[in-house]
Short mmCIF file of C-alpha atoms in Angstrom, two decimals:
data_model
loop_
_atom_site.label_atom_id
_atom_site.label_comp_id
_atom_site.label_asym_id
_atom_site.label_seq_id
_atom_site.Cartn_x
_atom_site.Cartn_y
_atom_site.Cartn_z
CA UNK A 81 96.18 119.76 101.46
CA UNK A 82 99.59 120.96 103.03
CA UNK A 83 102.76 120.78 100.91
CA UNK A 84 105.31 118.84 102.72
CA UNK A 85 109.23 120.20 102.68
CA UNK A 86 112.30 118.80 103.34
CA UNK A 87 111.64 116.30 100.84
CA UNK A 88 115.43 116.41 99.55
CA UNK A 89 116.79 112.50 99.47
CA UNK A 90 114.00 110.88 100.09
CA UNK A 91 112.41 107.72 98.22
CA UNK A 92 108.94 107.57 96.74
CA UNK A 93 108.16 104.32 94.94
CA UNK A 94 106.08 104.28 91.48
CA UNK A 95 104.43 101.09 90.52
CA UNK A 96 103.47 100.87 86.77
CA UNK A 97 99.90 98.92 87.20
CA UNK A 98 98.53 99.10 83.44
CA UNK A 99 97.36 101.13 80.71
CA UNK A 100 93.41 101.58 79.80
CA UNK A 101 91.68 102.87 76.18
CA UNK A 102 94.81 103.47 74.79
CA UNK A 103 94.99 105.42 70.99
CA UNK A 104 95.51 102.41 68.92
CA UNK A 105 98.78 103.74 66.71
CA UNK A 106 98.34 100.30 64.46
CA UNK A 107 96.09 99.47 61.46
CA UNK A 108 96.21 95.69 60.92
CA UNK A 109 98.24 94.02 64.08
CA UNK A 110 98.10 94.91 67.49
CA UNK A 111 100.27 97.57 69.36
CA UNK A 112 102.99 96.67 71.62
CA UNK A 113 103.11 99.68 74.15
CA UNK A 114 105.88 100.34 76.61
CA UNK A 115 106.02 103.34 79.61
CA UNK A 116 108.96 105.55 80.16
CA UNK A 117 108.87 107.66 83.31
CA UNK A 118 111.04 110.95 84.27
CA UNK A 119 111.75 112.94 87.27
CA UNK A 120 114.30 114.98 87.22
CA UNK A 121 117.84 113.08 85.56
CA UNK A 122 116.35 109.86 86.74
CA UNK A 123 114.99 107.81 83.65
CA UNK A 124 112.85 104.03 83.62
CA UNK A 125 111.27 101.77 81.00
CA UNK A 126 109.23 99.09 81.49
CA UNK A 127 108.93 96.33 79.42
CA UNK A 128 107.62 95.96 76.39
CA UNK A 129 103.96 94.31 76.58
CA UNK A 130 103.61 92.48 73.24
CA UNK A 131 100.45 92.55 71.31
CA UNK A 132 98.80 94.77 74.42
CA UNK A 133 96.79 96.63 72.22
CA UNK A 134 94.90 99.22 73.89
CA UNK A 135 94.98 98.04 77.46
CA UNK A 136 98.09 95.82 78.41
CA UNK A 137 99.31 95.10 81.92
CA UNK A 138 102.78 95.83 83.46
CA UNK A 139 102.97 95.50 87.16
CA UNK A 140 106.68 97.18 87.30
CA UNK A 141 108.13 99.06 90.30
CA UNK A 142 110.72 101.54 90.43
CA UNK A 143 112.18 104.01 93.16
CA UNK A 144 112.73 107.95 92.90
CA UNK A 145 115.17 109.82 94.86
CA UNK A 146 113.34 113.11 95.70
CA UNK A 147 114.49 116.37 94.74
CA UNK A 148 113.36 119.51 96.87
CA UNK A 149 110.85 122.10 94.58
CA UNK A 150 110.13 119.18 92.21
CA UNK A 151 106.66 117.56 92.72
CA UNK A 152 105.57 115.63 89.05
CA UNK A 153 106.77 113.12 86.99
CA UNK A 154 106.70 113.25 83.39
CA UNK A 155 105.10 109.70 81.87
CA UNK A 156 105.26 108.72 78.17
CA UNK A 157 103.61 105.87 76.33
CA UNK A 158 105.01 103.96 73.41
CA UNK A 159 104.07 101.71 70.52
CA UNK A 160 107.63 99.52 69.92
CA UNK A 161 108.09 98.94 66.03
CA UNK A 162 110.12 96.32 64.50
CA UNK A 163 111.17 98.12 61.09
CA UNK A 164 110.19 101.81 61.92
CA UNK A 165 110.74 104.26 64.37
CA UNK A 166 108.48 103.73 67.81
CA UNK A 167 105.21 105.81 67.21
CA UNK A 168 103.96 107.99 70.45
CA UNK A 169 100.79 107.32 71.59
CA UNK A 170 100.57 109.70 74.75
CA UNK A 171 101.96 111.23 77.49
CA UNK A 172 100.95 113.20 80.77
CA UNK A 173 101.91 114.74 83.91
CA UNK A 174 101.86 112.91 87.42
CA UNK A 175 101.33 115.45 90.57
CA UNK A 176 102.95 114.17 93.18
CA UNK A 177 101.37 116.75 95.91
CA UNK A 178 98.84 114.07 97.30
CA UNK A 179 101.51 111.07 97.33
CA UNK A 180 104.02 113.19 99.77
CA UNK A 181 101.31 114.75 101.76
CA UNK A 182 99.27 111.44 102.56
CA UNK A 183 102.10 108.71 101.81
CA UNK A 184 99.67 107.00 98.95
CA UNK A 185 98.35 107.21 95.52
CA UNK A 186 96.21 104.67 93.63
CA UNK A 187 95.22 107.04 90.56
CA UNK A 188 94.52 106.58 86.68
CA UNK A 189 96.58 109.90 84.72
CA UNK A 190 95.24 110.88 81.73
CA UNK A 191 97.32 110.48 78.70
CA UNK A 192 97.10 112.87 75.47
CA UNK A 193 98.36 113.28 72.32
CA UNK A 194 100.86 115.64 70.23
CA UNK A 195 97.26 117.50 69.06
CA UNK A 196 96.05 117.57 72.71
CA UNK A 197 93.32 114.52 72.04
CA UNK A 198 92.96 111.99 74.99
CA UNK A 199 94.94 109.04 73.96
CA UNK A 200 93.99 106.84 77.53
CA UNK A 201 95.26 106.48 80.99
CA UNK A 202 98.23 105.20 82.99
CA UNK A 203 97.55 104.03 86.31
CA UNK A 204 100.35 104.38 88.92
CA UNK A 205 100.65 103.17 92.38
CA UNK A 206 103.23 105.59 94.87
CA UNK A 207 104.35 105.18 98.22
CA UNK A 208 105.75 107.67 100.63
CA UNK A 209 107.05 106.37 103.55
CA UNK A 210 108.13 109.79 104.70
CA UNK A 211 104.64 111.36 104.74
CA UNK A 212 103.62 111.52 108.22
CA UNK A 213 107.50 112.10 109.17
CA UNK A 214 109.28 115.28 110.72
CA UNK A 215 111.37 116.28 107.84
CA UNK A 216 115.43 115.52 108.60
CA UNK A 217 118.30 116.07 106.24
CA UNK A 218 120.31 113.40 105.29
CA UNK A 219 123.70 114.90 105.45
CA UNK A 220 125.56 113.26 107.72
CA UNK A 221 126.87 115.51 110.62
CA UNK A 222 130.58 115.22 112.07
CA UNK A 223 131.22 115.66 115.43
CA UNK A 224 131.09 119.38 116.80
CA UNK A 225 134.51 121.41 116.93
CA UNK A 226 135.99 121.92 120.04
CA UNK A 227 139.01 124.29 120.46
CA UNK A 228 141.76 122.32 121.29
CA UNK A 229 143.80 123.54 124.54
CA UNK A 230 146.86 124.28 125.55
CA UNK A 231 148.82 121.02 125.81
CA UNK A 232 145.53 119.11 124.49
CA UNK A 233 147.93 118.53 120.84
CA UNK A 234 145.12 118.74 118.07
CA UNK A 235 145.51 116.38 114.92
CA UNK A 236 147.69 119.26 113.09
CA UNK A 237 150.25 119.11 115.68
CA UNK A 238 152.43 116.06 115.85
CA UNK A 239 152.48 114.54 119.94
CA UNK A 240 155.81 115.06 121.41
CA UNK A 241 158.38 111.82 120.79
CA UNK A 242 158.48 109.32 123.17
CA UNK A 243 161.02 107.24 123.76
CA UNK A 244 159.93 103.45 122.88
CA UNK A 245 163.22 101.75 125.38
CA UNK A 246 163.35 102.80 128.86
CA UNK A 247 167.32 103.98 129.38
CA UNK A 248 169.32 100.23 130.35
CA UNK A 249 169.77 99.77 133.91
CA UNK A 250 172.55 97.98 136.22
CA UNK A 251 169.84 95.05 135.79
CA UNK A 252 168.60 93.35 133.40
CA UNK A 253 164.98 94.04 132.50
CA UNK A 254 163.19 90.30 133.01
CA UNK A 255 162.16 88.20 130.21
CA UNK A 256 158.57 88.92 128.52
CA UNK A 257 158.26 85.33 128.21
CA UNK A 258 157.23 82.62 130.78
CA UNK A 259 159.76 79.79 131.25
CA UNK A 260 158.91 76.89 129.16
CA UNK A 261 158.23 74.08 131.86
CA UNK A 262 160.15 70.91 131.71
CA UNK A 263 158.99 68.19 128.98
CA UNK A 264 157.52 65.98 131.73
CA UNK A 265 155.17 68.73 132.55
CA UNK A 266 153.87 68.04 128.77
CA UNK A 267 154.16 64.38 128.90
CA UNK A 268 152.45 62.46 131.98
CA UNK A 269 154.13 59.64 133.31
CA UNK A 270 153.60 56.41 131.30
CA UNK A 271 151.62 54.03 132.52
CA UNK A 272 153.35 51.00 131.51
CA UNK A 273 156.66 50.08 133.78
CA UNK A 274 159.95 50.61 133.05
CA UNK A 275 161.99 48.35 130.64
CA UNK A 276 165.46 47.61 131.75
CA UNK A 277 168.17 47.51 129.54
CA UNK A 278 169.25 44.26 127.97
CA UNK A 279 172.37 43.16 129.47
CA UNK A 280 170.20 43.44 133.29
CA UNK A 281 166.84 41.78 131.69
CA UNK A 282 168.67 38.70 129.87
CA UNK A 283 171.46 38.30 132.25
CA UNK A 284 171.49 34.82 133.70
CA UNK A 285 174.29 32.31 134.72
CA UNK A 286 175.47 30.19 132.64
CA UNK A 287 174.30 26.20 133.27
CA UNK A 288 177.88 24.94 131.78
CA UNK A 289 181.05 25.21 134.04
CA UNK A 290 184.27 26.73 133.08
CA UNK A 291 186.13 24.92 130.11
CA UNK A 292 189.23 24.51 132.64
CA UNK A 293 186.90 22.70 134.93
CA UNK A 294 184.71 20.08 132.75
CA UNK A 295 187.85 19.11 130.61
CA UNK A 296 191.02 18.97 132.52
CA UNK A 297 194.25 19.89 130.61
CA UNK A 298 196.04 16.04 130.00
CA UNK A 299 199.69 18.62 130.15
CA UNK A 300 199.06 20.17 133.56
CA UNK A 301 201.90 20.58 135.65
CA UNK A 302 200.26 18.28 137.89
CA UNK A 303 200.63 14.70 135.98
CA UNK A 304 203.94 15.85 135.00
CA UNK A 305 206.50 17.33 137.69
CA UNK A 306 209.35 19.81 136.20
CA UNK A 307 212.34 17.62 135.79
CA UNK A 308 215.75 18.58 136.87
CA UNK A 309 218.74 19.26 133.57
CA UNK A 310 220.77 17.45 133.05
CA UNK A 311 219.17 14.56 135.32
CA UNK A 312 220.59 13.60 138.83
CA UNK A 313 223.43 11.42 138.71
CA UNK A 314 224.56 11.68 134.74
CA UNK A 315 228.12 12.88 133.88
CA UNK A 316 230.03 13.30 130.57
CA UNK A 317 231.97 11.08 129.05
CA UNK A 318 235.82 10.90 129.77
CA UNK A 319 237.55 13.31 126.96
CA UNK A 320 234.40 15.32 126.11
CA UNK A 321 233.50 18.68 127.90
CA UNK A 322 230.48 20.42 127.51
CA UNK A 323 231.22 23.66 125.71
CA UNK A 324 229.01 26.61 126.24
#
């Protein structure tokens, strides 16, 4: 079986299937066992499987970043207490060698205790989707350095200034903007036609002649001819003048 390298970053799942013939840590009720796995800084926990007893069921995945040179994880089993401290009931090594070499482990690990008795098995489930890939690193690479020219300006050296107005000219420089078009370019023609104004809709002539007309003046110089003062033929009095 070849050991695979380049291992650094990658991710192996761990499924925690059951336990089977545990060491029964309890007298009267049954044990309630929990698993704790380890690689590396990396720490899990299943739950707690109440009143388990010796074989209780978990079916809890969890997901391992790889470290390069370290191929086992450390498992631990546990009986919770209420009142007291949790009592160990095993723990073992898991080899990961087959897992990274072949991409998949169904196996049961043997479990012992702090005397070296068997105390059961854990059975994991891994899966290594890198197993049957070229090994790559996962640093991420920048792209490669290219000595900069003369006049080519590299990002220590500031561009030379350019002037963000052209110099003013006998002309002036034409307007950015489009001339607005005249508001009957927004508005089309109305449909309807045009209302005149009042006084040239309403205007009519009048049915009723002139006042002057209908009802003759009875004082018009007509029925009554200017008389000459003082009338023809009247003189004074004898003795009596008339004094302006």
């Amino acid at each position: 079986m070849s050991i695979p390298y380049g291992i650094q970053g990658q991710l192996l799942e761990v499924t925690v299937v059951a336990c089977n013939k545990l060491k029964d840590t309890e007298w009267i009720s049954r044990q309630d066992p929990y698993v704790c796995l380890e690689y590396g800084s990396s720490k899990f926990r299943t739950r707690t499987c109440t009143d388990g007893g010796k074989n209780p069921t978990f079916q809890e995945k969890f997901v391992f970043t790889l470290i390069e040179g370290l191929r086992e994880i450390n498992v631990v089993v546990w009986n919770s207490n209420t009142v007291n401290s949790d009592d160990l009931i095993g723990n073992g090594k898991v080899q990961l060698q087959k897992v990274l070499s072949q991409g998949f482990d169904d196996t049961a690990w043997p479990l012992q205790t702090k005397k070296g008795r068997h105390a059961g098995e854990v059975r994991l489930i891994m899966h290594y989707a890198n197993a049957n890939k070229p090994a790559t690193s996962h640093a991420q690479s920048g792209p490669p350095y290219v000595t900069p020219t003369p006049g080519s300006y590299p990002y220590s050296v500031a561009p030379p200034h350019v002037a963000s107005h052209p110099p003013p000219s006998g002309y002036p420089a034409p307007s950015p903007y489009s001339t607005a078009p005249p508001p009957s370019a927004y508005y089309p023609a109305s449909p309807y036609p045009t209302v005149p104004p009042p006084s040239a809709a309403y205007h009519t002539a009048s049915p009723y002649p002139p006042q002057s007309a209908a009802y003759p003046s009875p004082y018009s110089s007509a029925a009554y001819p200017p008389q000459p003062y003082p009338p023809q033929g009247y003189s004074y009095p004898p003795g009596k003048s008339c004094k302006m």
